XYZ file of N, CA and C in Angstrom:
387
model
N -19.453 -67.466 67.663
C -20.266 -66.277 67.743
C -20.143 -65.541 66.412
N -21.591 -64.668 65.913
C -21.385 -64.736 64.388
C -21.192 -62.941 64.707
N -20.133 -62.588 64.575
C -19.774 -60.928 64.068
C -19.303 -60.548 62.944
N -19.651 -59.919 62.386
C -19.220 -59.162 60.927
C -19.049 -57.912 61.457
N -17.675 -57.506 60.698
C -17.208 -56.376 60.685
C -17.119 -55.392 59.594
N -17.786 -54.509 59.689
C -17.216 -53.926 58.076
C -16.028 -52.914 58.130
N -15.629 -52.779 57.043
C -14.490 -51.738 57.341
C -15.435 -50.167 56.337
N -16.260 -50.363 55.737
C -16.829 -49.484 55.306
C -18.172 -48.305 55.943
N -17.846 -49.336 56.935
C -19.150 -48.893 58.230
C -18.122 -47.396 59.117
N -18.969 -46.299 59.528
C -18.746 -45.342 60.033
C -17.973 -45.550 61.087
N -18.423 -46.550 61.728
C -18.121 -47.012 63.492
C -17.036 -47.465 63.653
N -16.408 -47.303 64.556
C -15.073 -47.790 64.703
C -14.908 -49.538 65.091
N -14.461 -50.189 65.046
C -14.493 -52.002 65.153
C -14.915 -51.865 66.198
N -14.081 -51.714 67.525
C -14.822 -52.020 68.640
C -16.589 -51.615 69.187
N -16.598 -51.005 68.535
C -18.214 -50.372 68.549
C -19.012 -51.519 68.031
N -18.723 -51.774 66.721
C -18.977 -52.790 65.702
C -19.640 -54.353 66.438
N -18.100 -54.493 67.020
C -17.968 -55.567 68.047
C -18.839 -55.529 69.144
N -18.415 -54.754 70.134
C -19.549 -53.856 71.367
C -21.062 -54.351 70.991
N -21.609 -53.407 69.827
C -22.864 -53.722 69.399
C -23.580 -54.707 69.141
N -22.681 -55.865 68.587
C -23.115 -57.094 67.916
C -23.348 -58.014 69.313
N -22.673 -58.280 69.952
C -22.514 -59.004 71.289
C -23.386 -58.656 71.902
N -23.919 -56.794 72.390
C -25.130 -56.571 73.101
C -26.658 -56.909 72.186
N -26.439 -57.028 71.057
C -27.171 -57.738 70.242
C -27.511 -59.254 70.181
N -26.435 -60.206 70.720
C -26.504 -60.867 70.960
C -27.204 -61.114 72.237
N -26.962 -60.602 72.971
C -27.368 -60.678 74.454
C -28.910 -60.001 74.737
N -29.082 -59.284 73.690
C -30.894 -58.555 74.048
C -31.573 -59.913 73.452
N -30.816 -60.387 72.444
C -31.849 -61.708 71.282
C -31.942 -62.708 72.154
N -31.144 -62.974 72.620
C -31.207 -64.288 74.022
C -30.139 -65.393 73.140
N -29.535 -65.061 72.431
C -28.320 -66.009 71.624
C -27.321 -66.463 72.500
N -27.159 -65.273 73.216
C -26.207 -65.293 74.309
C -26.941 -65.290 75.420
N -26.949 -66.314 76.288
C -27.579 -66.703 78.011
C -26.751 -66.052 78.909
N -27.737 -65.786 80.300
C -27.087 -65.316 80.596
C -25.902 -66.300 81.702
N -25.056 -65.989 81.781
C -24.160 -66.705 82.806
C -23.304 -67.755 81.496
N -23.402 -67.638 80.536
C -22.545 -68.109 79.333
C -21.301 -67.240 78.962
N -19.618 -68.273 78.999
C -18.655 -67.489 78.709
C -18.910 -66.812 77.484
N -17.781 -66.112 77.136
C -17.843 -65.072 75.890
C -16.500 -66.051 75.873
N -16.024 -65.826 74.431
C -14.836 -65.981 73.682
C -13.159 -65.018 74.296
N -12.465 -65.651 75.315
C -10.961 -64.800 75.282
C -10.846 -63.915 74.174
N -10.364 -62.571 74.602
C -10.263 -61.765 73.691
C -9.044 -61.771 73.423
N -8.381 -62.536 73.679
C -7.242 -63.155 72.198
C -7.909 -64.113 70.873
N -8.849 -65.047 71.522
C -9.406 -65.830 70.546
C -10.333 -64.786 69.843
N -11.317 -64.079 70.249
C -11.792 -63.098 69.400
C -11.318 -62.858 68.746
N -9.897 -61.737 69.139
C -9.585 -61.067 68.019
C -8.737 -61.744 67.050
N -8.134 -62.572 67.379
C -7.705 -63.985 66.263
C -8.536 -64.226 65.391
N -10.342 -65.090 65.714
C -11.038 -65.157 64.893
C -11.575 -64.075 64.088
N -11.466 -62.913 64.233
C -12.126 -61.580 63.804
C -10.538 -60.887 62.916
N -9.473 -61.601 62.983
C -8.944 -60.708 62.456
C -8.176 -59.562 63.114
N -8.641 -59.080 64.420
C -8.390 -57.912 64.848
C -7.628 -57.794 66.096
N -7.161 -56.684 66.206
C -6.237 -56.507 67.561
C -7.011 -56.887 69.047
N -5.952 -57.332 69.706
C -6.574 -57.534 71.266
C -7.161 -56.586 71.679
N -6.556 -55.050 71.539
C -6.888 -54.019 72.205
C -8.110 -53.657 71.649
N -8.036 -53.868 70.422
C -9.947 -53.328 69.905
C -10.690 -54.575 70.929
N -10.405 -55.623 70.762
C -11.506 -56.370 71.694
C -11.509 -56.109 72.944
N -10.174 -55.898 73.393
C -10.519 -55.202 74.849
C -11.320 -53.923 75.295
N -11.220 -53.304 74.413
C -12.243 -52.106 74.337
C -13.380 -52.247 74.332
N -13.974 -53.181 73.374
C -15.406 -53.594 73.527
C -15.855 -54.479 74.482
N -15.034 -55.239 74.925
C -15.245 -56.104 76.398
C -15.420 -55.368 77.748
N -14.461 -53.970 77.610
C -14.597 -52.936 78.567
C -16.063 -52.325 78.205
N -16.546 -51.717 77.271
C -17.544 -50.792 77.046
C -18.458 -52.301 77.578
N -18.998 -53.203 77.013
C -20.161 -53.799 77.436
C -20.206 -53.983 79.125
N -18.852 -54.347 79.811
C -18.738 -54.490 81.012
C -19.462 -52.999 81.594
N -18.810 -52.183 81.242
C -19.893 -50.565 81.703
C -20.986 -50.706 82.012
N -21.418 -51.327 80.452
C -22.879 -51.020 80.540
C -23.429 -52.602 81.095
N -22.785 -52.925 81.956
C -23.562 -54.044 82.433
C -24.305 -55.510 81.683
N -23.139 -55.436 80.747
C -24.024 -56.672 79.771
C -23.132 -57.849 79.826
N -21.861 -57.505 80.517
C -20.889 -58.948 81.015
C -20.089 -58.782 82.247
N -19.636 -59.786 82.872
C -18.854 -59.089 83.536
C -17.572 -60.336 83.854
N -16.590 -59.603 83.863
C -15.002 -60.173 83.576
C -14.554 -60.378 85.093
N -14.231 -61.996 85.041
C -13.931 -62.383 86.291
C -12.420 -62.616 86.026
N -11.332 -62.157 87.048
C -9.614 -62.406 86.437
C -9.416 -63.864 86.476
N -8.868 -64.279 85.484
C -8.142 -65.506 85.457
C -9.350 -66.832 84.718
N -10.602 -66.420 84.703
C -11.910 -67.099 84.356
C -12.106 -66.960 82.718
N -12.407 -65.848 82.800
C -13.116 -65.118 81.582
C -13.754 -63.969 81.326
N -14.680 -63.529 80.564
C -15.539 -62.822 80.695
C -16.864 -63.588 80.456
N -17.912 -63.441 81.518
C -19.262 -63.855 81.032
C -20.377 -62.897 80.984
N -21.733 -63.497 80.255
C -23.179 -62.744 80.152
C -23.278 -62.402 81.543
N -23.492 -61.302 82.097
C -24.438 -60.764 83.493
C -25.839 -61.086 83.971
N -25.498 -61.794 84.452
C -26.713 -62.505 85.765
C -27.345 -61.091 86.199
N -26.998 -60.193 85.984
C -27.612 -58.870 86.888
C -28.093 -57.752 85.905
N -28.481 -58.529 84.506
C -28.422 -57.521 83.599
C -30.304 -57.301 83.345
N -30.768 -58.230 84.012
C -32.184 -58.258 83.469
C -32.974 -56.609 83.023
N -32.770 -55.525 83.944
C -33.456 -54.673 83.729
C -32.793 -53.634 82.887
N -30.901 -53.716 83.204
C -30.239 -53.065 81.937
C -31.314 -53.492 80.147
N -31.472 -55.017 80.028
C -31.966 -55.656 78.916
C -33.520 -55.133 78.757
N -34.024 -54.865 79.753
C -35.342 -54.393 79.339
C -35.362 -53.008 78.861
N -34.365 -52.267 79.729
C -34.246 -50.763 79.458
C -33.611 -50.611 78.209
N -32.837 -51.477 77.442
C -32.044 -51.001 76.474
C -33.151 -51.593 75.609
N -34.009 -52.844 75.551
C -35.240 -53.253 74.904
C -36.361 -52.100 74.694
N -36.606 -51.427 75.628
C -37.663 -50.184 75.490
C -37.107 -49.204 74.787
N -35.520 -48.706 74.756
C -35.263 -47.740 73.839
C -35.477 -48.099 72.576
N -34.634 -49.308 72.224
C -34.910 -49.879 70.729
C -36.633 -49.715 70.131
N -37.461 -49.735 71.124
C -39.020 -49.866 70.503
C -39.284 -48.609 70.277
N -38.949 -47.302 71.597
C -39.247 -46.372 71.145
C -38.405 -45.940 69.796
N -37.514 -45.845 69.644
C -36.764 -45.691 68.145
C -37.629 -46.048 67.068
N -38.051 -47.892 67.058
C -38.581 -47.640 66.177
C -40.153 -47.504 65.758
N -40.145 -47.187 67.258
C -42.196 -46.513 67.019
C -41.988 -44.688 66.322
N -40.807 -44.245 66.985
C -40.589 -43.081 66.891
C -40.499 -42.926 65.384
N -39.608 -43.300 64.411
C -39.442 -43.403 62.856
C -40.867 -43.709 62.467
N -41.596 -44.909 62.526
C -42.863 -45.073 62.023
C -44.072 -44.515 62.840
N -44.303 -43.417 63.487
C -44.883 -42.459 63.690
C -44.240 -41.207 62.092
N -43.289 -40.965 62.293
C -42.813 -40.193 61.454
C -42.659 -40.179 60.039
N -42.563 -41.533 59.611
C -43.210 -42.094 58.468
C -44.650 -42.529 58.451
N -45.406 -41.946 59.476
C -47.211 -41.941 59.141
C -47.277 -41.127 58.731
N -46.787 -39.923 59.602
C -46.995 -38.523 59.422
C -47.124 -38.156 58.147
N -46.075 -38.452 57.418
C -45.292 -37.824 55.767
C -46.014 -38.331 55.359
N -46.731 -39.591 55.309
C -47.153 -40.401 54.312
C -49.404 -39.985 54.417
N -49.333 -39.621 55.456
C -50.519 -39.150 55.813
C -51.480 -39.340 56.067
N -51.060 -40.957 56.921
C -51.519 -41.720 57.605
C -51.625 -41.071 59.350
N -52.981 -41.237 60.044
C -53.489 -40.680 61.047
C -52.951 -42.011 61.962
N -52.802 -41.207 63.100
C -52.477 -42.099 64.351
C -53.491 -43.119 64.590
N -54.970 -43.056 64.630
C -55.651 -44.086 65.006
C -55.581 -45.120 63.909
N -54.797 -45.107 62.617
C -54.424 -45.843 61.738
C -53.338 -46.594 62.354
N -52.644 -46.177 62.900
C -51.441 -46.318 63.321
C -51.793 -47.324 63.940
N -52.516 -47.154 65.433
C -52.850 -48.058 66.620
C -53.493 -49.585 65.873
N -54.293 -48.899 64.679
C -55.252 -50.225 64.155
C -54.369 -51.110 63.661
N -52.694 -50.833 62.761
C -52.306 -51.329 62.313
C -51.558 -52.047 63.409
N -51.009 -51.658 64.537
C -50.409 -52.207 65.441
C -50.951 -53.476 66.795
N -52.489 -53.197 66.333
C -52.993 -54.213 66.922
C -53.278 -55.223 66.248
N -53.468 -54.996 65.051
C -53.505 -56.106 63.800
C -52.429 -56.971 64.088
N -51.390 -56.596 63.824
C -50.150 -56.839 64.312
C -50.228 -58.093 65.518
N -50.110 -57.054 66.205
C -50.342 -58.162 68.031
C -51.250 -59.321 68.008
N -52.175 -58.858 67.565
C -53.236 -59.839 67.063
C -53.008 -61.128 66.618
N -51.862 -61.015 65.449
C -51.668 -62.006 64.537
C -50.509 -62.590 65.392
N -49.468 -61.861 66.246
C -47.845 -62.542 66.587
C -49.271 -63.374 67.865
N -50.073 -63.147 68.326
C -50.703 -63.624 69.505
C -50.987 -65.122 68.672
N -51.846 -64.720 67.692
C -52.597 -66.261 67.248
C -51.478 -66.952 66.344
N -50.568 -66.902 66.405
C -49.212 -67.533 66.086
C -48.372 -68.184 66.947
N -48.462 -67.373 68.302
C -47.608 -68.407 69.981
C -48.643 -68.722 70.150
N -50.122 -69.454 69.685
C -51.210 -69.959 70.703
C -50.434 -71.574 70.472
């Protein structure tokens, strides 16, 4: 599993970690019902303490993006489908929200906006035909 950590990044590792994995898991890299890595072997391969990986194994378990069976592992959540859509719709609004806001400044009109976004669709469409 490919994580990079920075140490120059604001976020604390386990966040780092946390993030990358639910990243993994919105991209479809990670299936669902696929183990995750012992968080001894994690934090072995990463360099880092158990307890930071346990932290981030706890936070994703929260939020429903794995879930830790004793003595098994931890795996992807079979029950995560609509967590993944809901955390998928925030990410879009974010970044419709910024490029609305960079129309604005730039002084580009919303029905510009829509034209450019169907252009868009248009083209990812005649690309999966």
């Amino acid at each position: 599993m490919d994580i990079i950590i920075s140490n120059s990044s604001g976020k604390p590792i386990y966040e780092q970690v946390a993030s990358q994995i639910k990243n993994h898991i919105l991209s479809s890299k990670l299936k669902e019902g696929e183990m995750l890595p012992s968080m001894r072997m994690l934090a072995k391969e990463l360099r880092i303490s158990v307890i930071t990986t346990k932290r981030a194994y706890e936070e994703l378990e929260r939020d429903g993006f794995i879930e830790t069976v004793m003595g098994k592992g931890s795996f992807v959540s079979g029950r995560n489908k609509e967590v993944i859509r809901e955390e998928n719709l925030r990410i879009v609004e974010e970044y419709l929200e910024m490029a609305l806001d960079t129309a604005k400044k730039s002084g580009i009109c919303f029905e510009e906006v829509i034209e450019i976004l169907q252009a868009i669709h248009q083209e990812e469409e005649g690309q999966n035909s």
